[in-house]
CSV table of C-alpha atoms in Angstrom, one decimal:
chain,number,residue,atom,x,y,z
P,213,MET,CA,117.2,202.4,74.1
P,214,VAL,CA,113.7,201.6,75.3
P,215,LYS,CA,112.7,199.7,72.5
P,216,LYS,CA,115.9,197.4,72.7
P,217,VAL,CA,115.4,196.5,76.5
P,218,ALA,CA,111.9,195.7,76.0
P,219,CYS,CA,112.5,193.5,72.7
P,220,LEU,CA,115.6,191.7,74.7
P,221,VAL,CA,112.8,191.2,77.4
P,222,PHE,CA,110.3,189.9,75.2
P,223,CYS,CA,113.1,187.4,73.8
P,224,LEU,CA,113.9,186.4,77.3
P,225,ALA,CA,110.6,185.6,78.3
P,226,LEU,CA,109.7,183.5,75.0
P,227,LEU,CA,113.0,181.5,75.5
P,228,THR,CA,111.8,181.0,79.1
P,229,GLY,CA,108.4,179.5,77.9
P,230,LEU,CA,110.1,177.5,75.4
P,231,VAL,CA,112.4,175.5,78.1
P,232,GLY,CA,109.8,175.0,80.6
P,233,ALA,CA,107.5,173.2,77.8
P,234,GLY,CA,110.4,170.9,76.9
P,235,CYS,CA,110.9,170.2,80.5
P,236,ALA,CA,107.4,169.4,80.8
P,237,LYS,CA,107.4,166.8,78.3
P,238,ALA,CA,110.6,165.2,79.3
P,239,ALA,CA,108.9,164.6,82.7
P,240,THR,CA,107.9,161.3,84.1
P,241,PRO,CA,104.3,161.3,85.0
P,242,LYS,CA,103.5,159.9,88.7
P,243,PRO,CA,102.4,156.5,88.6
P,244,THR,CA,98.9,156.1,90.0
P,245,PRO,CA,98.8,153.9,93.2
P,246,ALA,CA,97.3,150.5,92.7
P,247,PRO,CA,94.1,149.7,94.3
P,248,THR,CA,94.3,148.3,98.1
P,249,VAL,CA,93.1,144.6,98.3
P,250,THR,CA,92.0,143.5,101.7
P,251,VAL,CA,92.2,139.4,102.4
P,252,SER,CA,90.3,138.3,105.6
P,253,VAL,CA,92.1,135.3,106.9
P,254,THR,CA,90.9,133.2,109.6
P,255,PRO,CA,93.1,132.1,111.7
P,256,THR,CA,92.1,128.7,113.2
P,257,THR,CA,91.5,127.6,109.5
P,258,THR,CA,93.9,125.4,107.6
P,259,VAL,CA,93.8,124.3,103.9
P,260,THR,CA,95.3,121.4,102.8
P,261,ALA,CA,96.0,121.7,98.7
P,262,THR,CA,95.7,117.8,97.4
P,263,PRO,CA,98.8,117.6,94.6
P,264,ALA,CA,97.7,118.1,91.1
P,265,PRO,CA,97.7,115.3,88.9
P,266,THR,CA,101.6,115.3,86.8
P,267,THR,CA,100.1,115.1,83.5
P,268,THR,CA,103.3,115.7,81.3
P,269,GLY,CA,106.7,113.7,80.7
P,270,LYS,CA,107.8,110.2,80.4
P,271,SER,CA,105.1,107.2,80.9
P,272,VAL,CA,105.9,104.2,83.2
P,273,VAL,CA,104.4,101.1,83.4
P,274,TRP,CA,106.0,98.6,86.1
P,275,ASN,CA,105.3,94.6,85.9
P,276,TYR,CA,104.2,93.6,89.1
P,277,ALA,CA,104.4,90.1,89.9
P,278,SER,CA,102.7,88.0,93.1
P,279,TYR,CA,102.2,84.2,93.2
P,280,LEU,CA,99.0,85.3,95.0
P,281,GLY,CA,95.9,86.5,93.8
P,282,PRO,CA,94.1,89.8,93.7
P,283,THR,CA,91.9,89.1,96.7
P,284,ALA,CA,94.4,88.0,99.3
P,285,GLY,CA,95.4,90.3,102.2
P,286,SER,CA,99.0,90.5,101.2
P,287,SER,CA,97.8,92.0,97.9
P,288,GLN,CA,96.0,94.8,99.1
P,289,VAL,CA,99.0,97.2,99.5
P,290,ALA,CA,100.0,96.6,96.0
P,291,ILE,CA,96.8,97.6,94.8
P,292,MET,CA,96.6,100.4,96.8
P,293,LEU,CA,100.0,101.8,95.7
P,294,GLY,CA,99.4,101.4,91.9
P,295,LYS,CA,96.0,103.1,92.1
P,296,ALA,CA,97.3,105.9,93.9
P,297,LEU,CA,100.0,106.5,91.6
P,298,GLU,CA,98.0,106.4,88.6
P,299,GLU,CA,95.7,108.7,89.9
P,300,ARG,CA,98.2,111.6,90.8
P,301,THR,CA,100.0,111.2,87.5
P,302,ASN,CA,96.7,111.1,85.7
P,303,GLY,CA,97.9,107.7,84.0
P,304,ARG,CA,101.5,108.3,83.5
P,305,PHE,CA,102.6,105.7,86.2
P,306,LYS,CA,101.1,102.3,86.4
P,307,PHE,CA,101.4,98.8,87.3
P,308,ASN,CA,100.9,95.8,84.9
P,309,TYR,CA,99.8,93.4,87.6
P,310,ASN,CA,100.8,89.7,87.0
P,311,TRP,CA,98.7,87.3,89.7
P,312,SER,CA,98.8,83.9,91.0
P,313,GLY,CA,102.5,83.2,89.7
P,314,SER,CA,101.5,84.2,85.9
P,315,LEU,CA,104.7,85.8,85.6
P,316,LEU,CA,106.9,84.5,88.8
P,317,ASP,CA,106.3,81.9,91.1
P,318,ALA,CA,107.0,82.7,94.8
P,319,LYS,CA,110.7,80.8,94.6
P,320,SER,CA,111.5,82.9,91.4
P,321,ILE,CA,110.4,86.4,92.4
P,322,PRO,CA,113.4,87.6,93.9
P,323,GLU,CA,115.6,86.5,91.1
P,324,GLY,CA,112.9,87.7,88.8
P,325,ILE,CA,113.0,91.5,90.7
P,326,ARG,CA,117.0,91.3,91.0
P,327,THR,CA,117.3,90.9,87.0
P,328,GLY,CA,114.5,93.2,85.9
P,329,ILE,CA,111.9,90.5,85.0
P,330,ALA,CA,109.5,92.5,87.4
P,331,ASP,CA,110.2,95.9,88.5
P,332,ILE,CA,108.1,95.1,91.7
P,333,GLY,CA,106.8,92.0,93.5
P,334,LEU,CA,105.6,90.1,96.4
P,335,VAL,CA,109.0,88.7,97.9
P,336,GLN,CA,108.5,85.6,100.0
P,337,GLY,CA,111.3,84.9,102.6
P,338,GLY,CA,110.3,81.6,104.0
P,339,LEU,CA,110.6,80.3,100.2
P,340,ASN,CA,113.7,82.0,99.5
P,341,GLU,CA,115.5,81.5,103.0
P,342,ALA,CA,119.1,81.2,101.3
P,343,LYS,CA,118.6,84.6,100.1
P,344,PHE,CA,117.1,86.4,103.0
P,345,PRO,CA,118.2,84.4,106.2
P,346,LEU,CA,117.7,87.3,108.2
P,347,PHE,CA,114.2,88.4,106.8
P,348,THR,CA,112.9,85.3,108.0
P,349,ILE,CA,112.9,86.1,111.4
P,350,VAL,CA,109.6,87.3,111.5
P,351,ASP,CA,108.5,83.7,110.6
P,352,LEU,CA,109.6,82.6,114.1
P,353,PRO,CA,106.6,81.3,116.0
P,354,MET,CA,105.2,83.2,118.6
P,355,LEU,CA,108.1,86.2,117.8
P,356,VAL,CA,105.8,88.9,116.2
P,357,PRO,CA,103.2,90.2,118.5
P,358,ALA,CA,99.5,90.2,117.4
P,359,GLN,CA,97.7,89.6,120.9
P,360,ASN,CA,94.1,90.6,119.0
P,361,ALA,CA,92.5,92.5,115.7
P,362,PRO,CA,93.6,96.2,116.9
P,363,ALA,CA,97.2,94.9,118.0
P,364,ILE,CA,97.8,94.2,114.0
P,365,LYS,CA,98.1,98.1,113.8
P,366,THR,CA,99.7,98.9,117.4
P,367,GLN,CA,102.0,95.9,117.7
P,368,MET,CA,102.5,93.9,114.2
P,369,PHE,CA,102.8,96.6,111.8
P,370,PRO,CA,105.4,98.8,113.8
P,371,PHE,CA,107.6,95.2,114.7
P,372,LEU,CA,107.6,94.3,110.9
P,373,SER,CA,108.5,97.9,109.8
P,374,ALA,CA,111.4,97.8,112.7
P,375,ILE,CA,112.7,94.6,111.0
P,376,LEU,CA,112.7,96.0,107.8
P,377,THR,CA,114.3,99.0,108.4
P,378,HIS,CA,116.8,97.1,110.5
P,379,GLN,CA,120.4,97.7,108.4
P,380,ALA,CA,121.1,94.0,108.3
P,381,VAL,CA,117.8,93.1,106.7
P,382,LYS,CA,118.1,96.4,104.2
P,383,ASP,CA,121.3,94.9,103.2
P,384,GLU,CA,120.0,91.3,102.6
P,385,PHE,CA,117.6,93.2,99.8
P,386,GLY,CA,120.2,95.4,98.5
P,387,LYS,CA,122.6,92.5,97.7
P,388,MET,CA,119.5,91.5,95.6
P,389,ASN,CA,119.4,94.9,93.6
P,390,MET,CA,116.2,95.8,95.4
P,391,GLU,CA,115.7,99.6,96.6
P,392,SER,CA,116.2,98.8,100.3
P,393,SER,CA,114.5,102.2,101.3
P,394,LEU,CA,111.2,101.5,99.9
P,395,LEU,CA,110.5,98.0,101.4
P,396,MET,CA,107.1,97.7,102.2
P,397,PRO,CA,105.7,95.3,105.1
P,398,VAL,CA,102.9,93.1,104.0
P,399,MET,CA,100.4,92.4,107.0
P,400,SER,CA,98.8,88.6,106.8
P,401,SER,CA,97.4,88.8,110.5
P,402,TYR,CA,97.7,85.7,112.7
P,403,MET,CA,96.4,82.6,112.6
P,404,ASN,CA,94.0,80.0,114.5
P,405,LEU,CA,93.3,76.4,113.5
P,406,ALA,CA,90.4,74.9,111.5
P,407,GLY,CA,90.2,71.3,111.7
P,408,ARG,CA,88.1,68.1,112.4
P,409,LYS,CA,87.8,68.4,116.0
P,410,PRO,CA,88.1,70.8,119.0
P,411,ILE,CA,91.5,71.5,120.3
P,412,LYS,CA,91.1,71.9,123.9
P,413,ALA,CA,95.1,71.1,124.7
P,414,ILE,CA,98.0,70.8,123.0
P,415,ALA,CA,97.8,67.0,123.7
P,416,ASP,CA,94.8,67.1,121.3
P,417,LEU,CA,97.5,67.6,118.1
P,418,LYS,CA,99.5,64.2,118.7
P,419,GLY,CA,99.3,62.6,115.6
P,420,VAL,CA,96.8,64.7,113.6
P,421,LYS,CA,98.3,66.1,110.0
P,422,ILE,CA,98.4,69.8,110.0
P,423,ARG,CA,99.4,72.1,106.9
P,424,ALA,CA,102.6,73.9,107.3
P,425,PRO,CA,103.3,76.4,104.9
P,426,ASN,CA,107.0,77.2,106.0
P,427,PRO,CA,109.9,74.9,107.2
P,428,ILE,CA,110.0,76.8,110.6
P,429,THR,CA,106.1,76.3,111.1
P,430,ALA,CA,106.4,72.4,110.4
P,431,THR,CA,109.2,72.2,112.9
P,432,LEU,CA,107.1,73.9,115.4
P,433,PHE,CA,104.0,71.4,114.8
P,434,GLN,CA,106.2,68.5,114.9
P,435,ASN,CA,107.7,69.3,118.3
P,436,LEU,CA,104.2,69.6,119.5
P,437,GLY,CA,103.1,66.1,118.4
P,438,ALA,CA,101.6,67.1,115.0
P,439,VAL,CA,102.5,65.7,111.3
P,440,PRO,CA,103.5,68.8,109.2
P,441,VAL,CA,102.4,68.4,105.6
P,442,THR,CA,103.5,70.8,103.0
P,443,VAL,CA,100.3,72.2,101.0
P,444,SER,CA,99.8,75.4,99.0
P,445,TYR,CA,97.8,78.1,100.0
P,446,ALA,CA,95.8,77.5,96.9
P,447,GLU,CA,95.2,73.6,97.9
P,448,VAL,CA,94.0,74.1,101.4
P,449,PHE,CA,90.4,73.5,100.7
P,450,SER,CA,90.9,70.5,98.8
P,451,ALA,CA,93.5,69.1,101.3
P,452,LEU,CA,91.0,69.5,103.9
P,453,GLN,CA,88.3,68.1,101.8
P,454,SER,CA,90.3,65.0,101.0
P,455,ASN,CA,91.4,64.3,104.4
P,456,LEU,CA,95.1,64.7,103.1
P,457,VAL,CA,95.3,67.3,106.3
P,458,ASP,CA,93.1,67.4,109.3
P,459,PHE,CA,93.8,71.2,110.5
P,460,ALA,CA,94.9,74.0,108.6
P,461,PRO,CA,95.9,77.4,109.8
P,462,SER,CA,93.2,79.9,109.1
P,463,TYR,CA,93.2,83.5,108.6
P,464,GLU,CA,89.7,84.6,109.8
P,465,TYR,CA,89.9,87.9,107.9
P,466,LEU,CA,89.7,85.3,104.7
P,467,VAL,CA,86.9,83.3,106.3
P,468,GLU,CA,84.4,83.6,103.6
P,469,SER,CA,86.7,83.1,100.9
P,470,ASP,CA,88.8,80.0,102.2
P,471,LYS,CA,85.6,78.5,103.2
P,472,TYR,CA,87.3,76.0,105.1
P,473,TYR,CA,83.8,75.8,107.2
P,474,GLN,CA,82.5,74.1,104.3
P,475,VAL,CA,84.5,71.1,105.2
P,476,VAL,CA,85.4,71.0,108.3
P,477,ASP,CA,83.3,71.9,111.6
P,478,TYR,CA,85.9,73.2,114.3
P,479,LEU,CA,87.5,76.4,114.9
P,480,THR,CA,90.1,76.7,117.6
P,481,LEU,CA,91.1,80.3,118.6
P,482,GLY,CA,93.2,81.9,121.2
P,483,LEU,CA,96.6,80.4,119.3
P,484,ASN,CA,97.1,84.1,117.6
P,485,MET,CA,100.4,82.8,116.1
P,486,THR,CA,101.9,84.2,112.9
P,487,GLN,CA,103.2,82.6,110.0
P,488,ASN,CA,104.8,83.8,106.8
P,489,GLN,CA,105.1,87.2,108.2
P,490,ALA,CA,108.5,87.3,106.0
P,491,LEU,CA,106.7,89.3,103.3
P,492,ALA,CA,107.2,92.4,101.8
P,493,VAL,CA,106.8,94.0,98.7
P,494,ALA,CA,109.9,95.2,96.9
P,495,LEU,CA,111.3,96.9,93.9
P,496,ASN,CA,114.2,96.7,91.1
P,497,ARG,CA,116.4,99.8,92.6
P,498,ASP,CA,117.3,100.0,88.6
P,499,SER,CA,113.6,100.3,88.1
P,500,PHE,CA,113.4,103.1,90.8
P,501,ASN,CA,116.7,105.1,89.5
P,502,ALA,CA,115.4,105.2,86.2
P,503,LEU,CA,112.2,107.0,87.0
P,504,PRO,CA,111.9,110.7,86.1
P,505,ASP,CA,112.3,112.8,89.4
P,506,ASP,CA,108.7,113.7,89.8
P,507,LEU,CA,107.8,110.2,89.5
P,508,LYS,CA,110.3,109.2,92.3
P,509,GLN,CA,109.1,111.8,94.5
P,510,ILE,CA,105.3,110.5,94.1
P,511,LEU,CA,106.4,107.3,94.7
P,512,LYS,CA,108.2,108.0,97.8
P,513,GLU,CA,105.3,109.9,99.3
P,514,GLU,CA,102.6,107.0,98.4
P,515,VAL,CA,104.7,104.2,99.6
P,516,PRO,CA,103.8,104.7,103.4
P,517,LYS,CA,100.1,105.7,102.6
P,518,ALA,CA,99.4,102.5,100.6
P,519,THR,CA,101.4,100.5,103.5
P,520,GLU,CA,99.0,102.2,106.3
P,521,GLY,CA,96.0,101.6,104.1
P,522,SER,CA,96.3,98.0,103.7
P,523,VAL,CA,97.0,97.6,107.7
P,524,ASN,CA,93.9,99.4,108.1
P,525,TRP,CA,91.9,96.9,105.5
P,526,VAL,CA,93.6,93.9,107.3
P,527,VAL,CA,92.5,95.2,110.8
P,528,ASP,CA,88.9,95.8,109.6
P,529,MET,CA,88.5,92.6,107.9
P,530,GLN,CA,89.9,90.7,110.9
P,531,VAL,CA,87.3,92.2,112.9
P,532,LYS,CA,84.5,91.1,110.7
P,533,GLY,CA,86.0,88.1,109.9
P,534,GLU,CA,86.1,86.8,113.7
P,535,GLU,CA,82.4,87.8,114.3
P,536,LYS,CA,81.6,85.7,111.1
P,537,SER,CA,83.5,82.7,112.0
P,538,LYS,CA,81.1,82.2,115.0
P,539,THR,CA,78.4,81.6,112.9
P,540,LEU,CA,80.1,79.9,110.0
P,541,TYR,CA,81.7,77.1,112.0
P,542,LYS,CA,79.3,74.8,114.0
P,543,ASN,CA,81.8,74.8,116.8
P,544,VAL,CA,84.1,77.9,117.9
P,545,GLY,CA,86.6,77.5,120.8
P,546,THR,CA,89.3,78.9,122.4
P,547,LEU,CA,92.5,77.3,123.8
P,548,PRO,CA,93.1,77.9,127.3
P,549,ALA,CA,96.2,80.4,128.3
P,550,GLU,CA,98.2,77.6,130.0
P,551,GLU,CA,98.1,75.7,126.6
P,552,VAL,CA,99.3,78.7,124.8
P,553,ALA,CA,102.2,79.0,126.9
P,554,LYS,CA,103.2,75.4,125.9
P,555,ILE,CA,103.6,76.4,122.0
P,556,ILE,CA,105.6,79.8,123.1
P,557,ASP,CA,107.9,77.7,125.1
P,558,ALA,CA,108.1,75.3,121.8
P,559,GLY,CA,108.7,79.0,119.6
P,560,LEU,CA,111.3,79.7,122.0
P,561,ALA,CA,113.5,76.7,121.5
P,562,LEU,CA,113.0,77.8,117.5
P,563,TRP,CA,114.2,80.9,118.0
P,564,ASN,CA,117.4,79.6,119.8
P,565,ASN,CA,118.1,77.3,117.0
P,566,TRP,CA,117.5,79.9,114.5
P,567,LYS,CA,120.1,82.5,116.1
P,568,ALA,CA,122.9,79.7,116.1
P,569,ASP,CA,122.1,78.6,112.7
P,570,ARG,CA,122.4,82.2,111.3
P,571,ASP,CA,125.5,82.9,113.3
P,572,GLY,CA,127.0,80.0,111.8
P,573,ARG,CA,126.6,81.4,108.5
P,574,GLY,CA,128.2,84.5,109.4
P,575,VAL,CA,125.5,86.8,109.5
P,576,PRO,CA,124.3,88.7,112.7
P,577,GLY,CA,121.4,86.1,113.9
P,578,THR,CA,122.4,86.9,117.9
P,579,ASP,CA,122.0,90.4,117.1
P,580,LEU,CA,118.9,91.0,115.2
P,581,LEU,CA,117.2,88.5,117.6
P,582,LYS,CA,118.3,90.5,120.5
P,583,PHE,CA,116.9,93.5,118.7
P,584,ALA,CA,113.7,91.7,117.7
P,585,GLN,CA,113.0,90.8,121.2
P,586,ALA,CA,113.3,94.4,122.8
P,587,LYS,CA,111.0,95.2,119.9
P,588,ARG,CA,108.6,93.1,120.9
P,589,ALA,CA,108.8,93.9,124.8
P,590,GLU,CA,108.5,97.8,124.0
P,591,LEU,CA,105.3,97.2,121.8
P,592,THR,CA,103.4,94.5,124.2
P,593,LYS,CA,104.2,96.2,127.8
């Protein structure tokens, strides 16, 4: 009996050991805790990551059309935009620049963008007034504020931007198959007069021949007693040299490239008139919609940066140009304020004529002029 009990105890002990061993093999080991890493962050430090170039996907080349050359102030926004797009996409998105009317002339560019001959281009509203009757409001003399070089950034740029984002103006571009959400205002500064004699009073303009770049400016000069002459920008130097014109509007930021001082001796400052401000870089809506999503987003991000960069470029060049003009011209004078007031009065009459004409065409001329005058007052107060 004792032997049977001992044998039974032995068997139970053996069985218990075997079960325990099996359970030990099936148990899941506890994970080893990961080492703790401590990162110190300075609260006042801000790190801005530069977007990495987008290197994969569809490549796109857009045709850019301009009637001007690459050195013109009005060309800088397109150059800056194209460079930024190419850099950010590592060459996937780039512009093929067609300068000086090599693809389309000034009057053909809007239609060329509409039909896709050009994907993007410089639109001149004054020479395409039938297509952009409202956009030409910024060609009205003395309406666009520009009291001095710094005011190009603080007054002129926000004014032109406000006009281009007005719904009625956006609709004009939309009808031309242009992407109205990405219109870029183009800065061309304000102008004074280079010519054959000093202008000390408006009466000194009587009978003189002045280059007029658009119909509105031509009417203004005519109302002031001058004889407006239509001459393209590229022909102004030779027109002054050959006496075809006696005076020409002068942008001081282009004083060295224009070289008017080589053929006339006098520069009259103080007018600070704006002309040919109905300029915008616009792009074909179909070309925009066809872009891959990543390129579309990059374009949206770079448009305002390029626009601001071009504004800064014009301001800087204007300041330098005004200083250079004082040494390059033999005589530099300033039109008295009471004489400038006469130009403003003459300009106001043209504002009213423009408003009545647009209302007569069934477009909101009165509403847009009221909006523009309120914006001008806001920026110049």
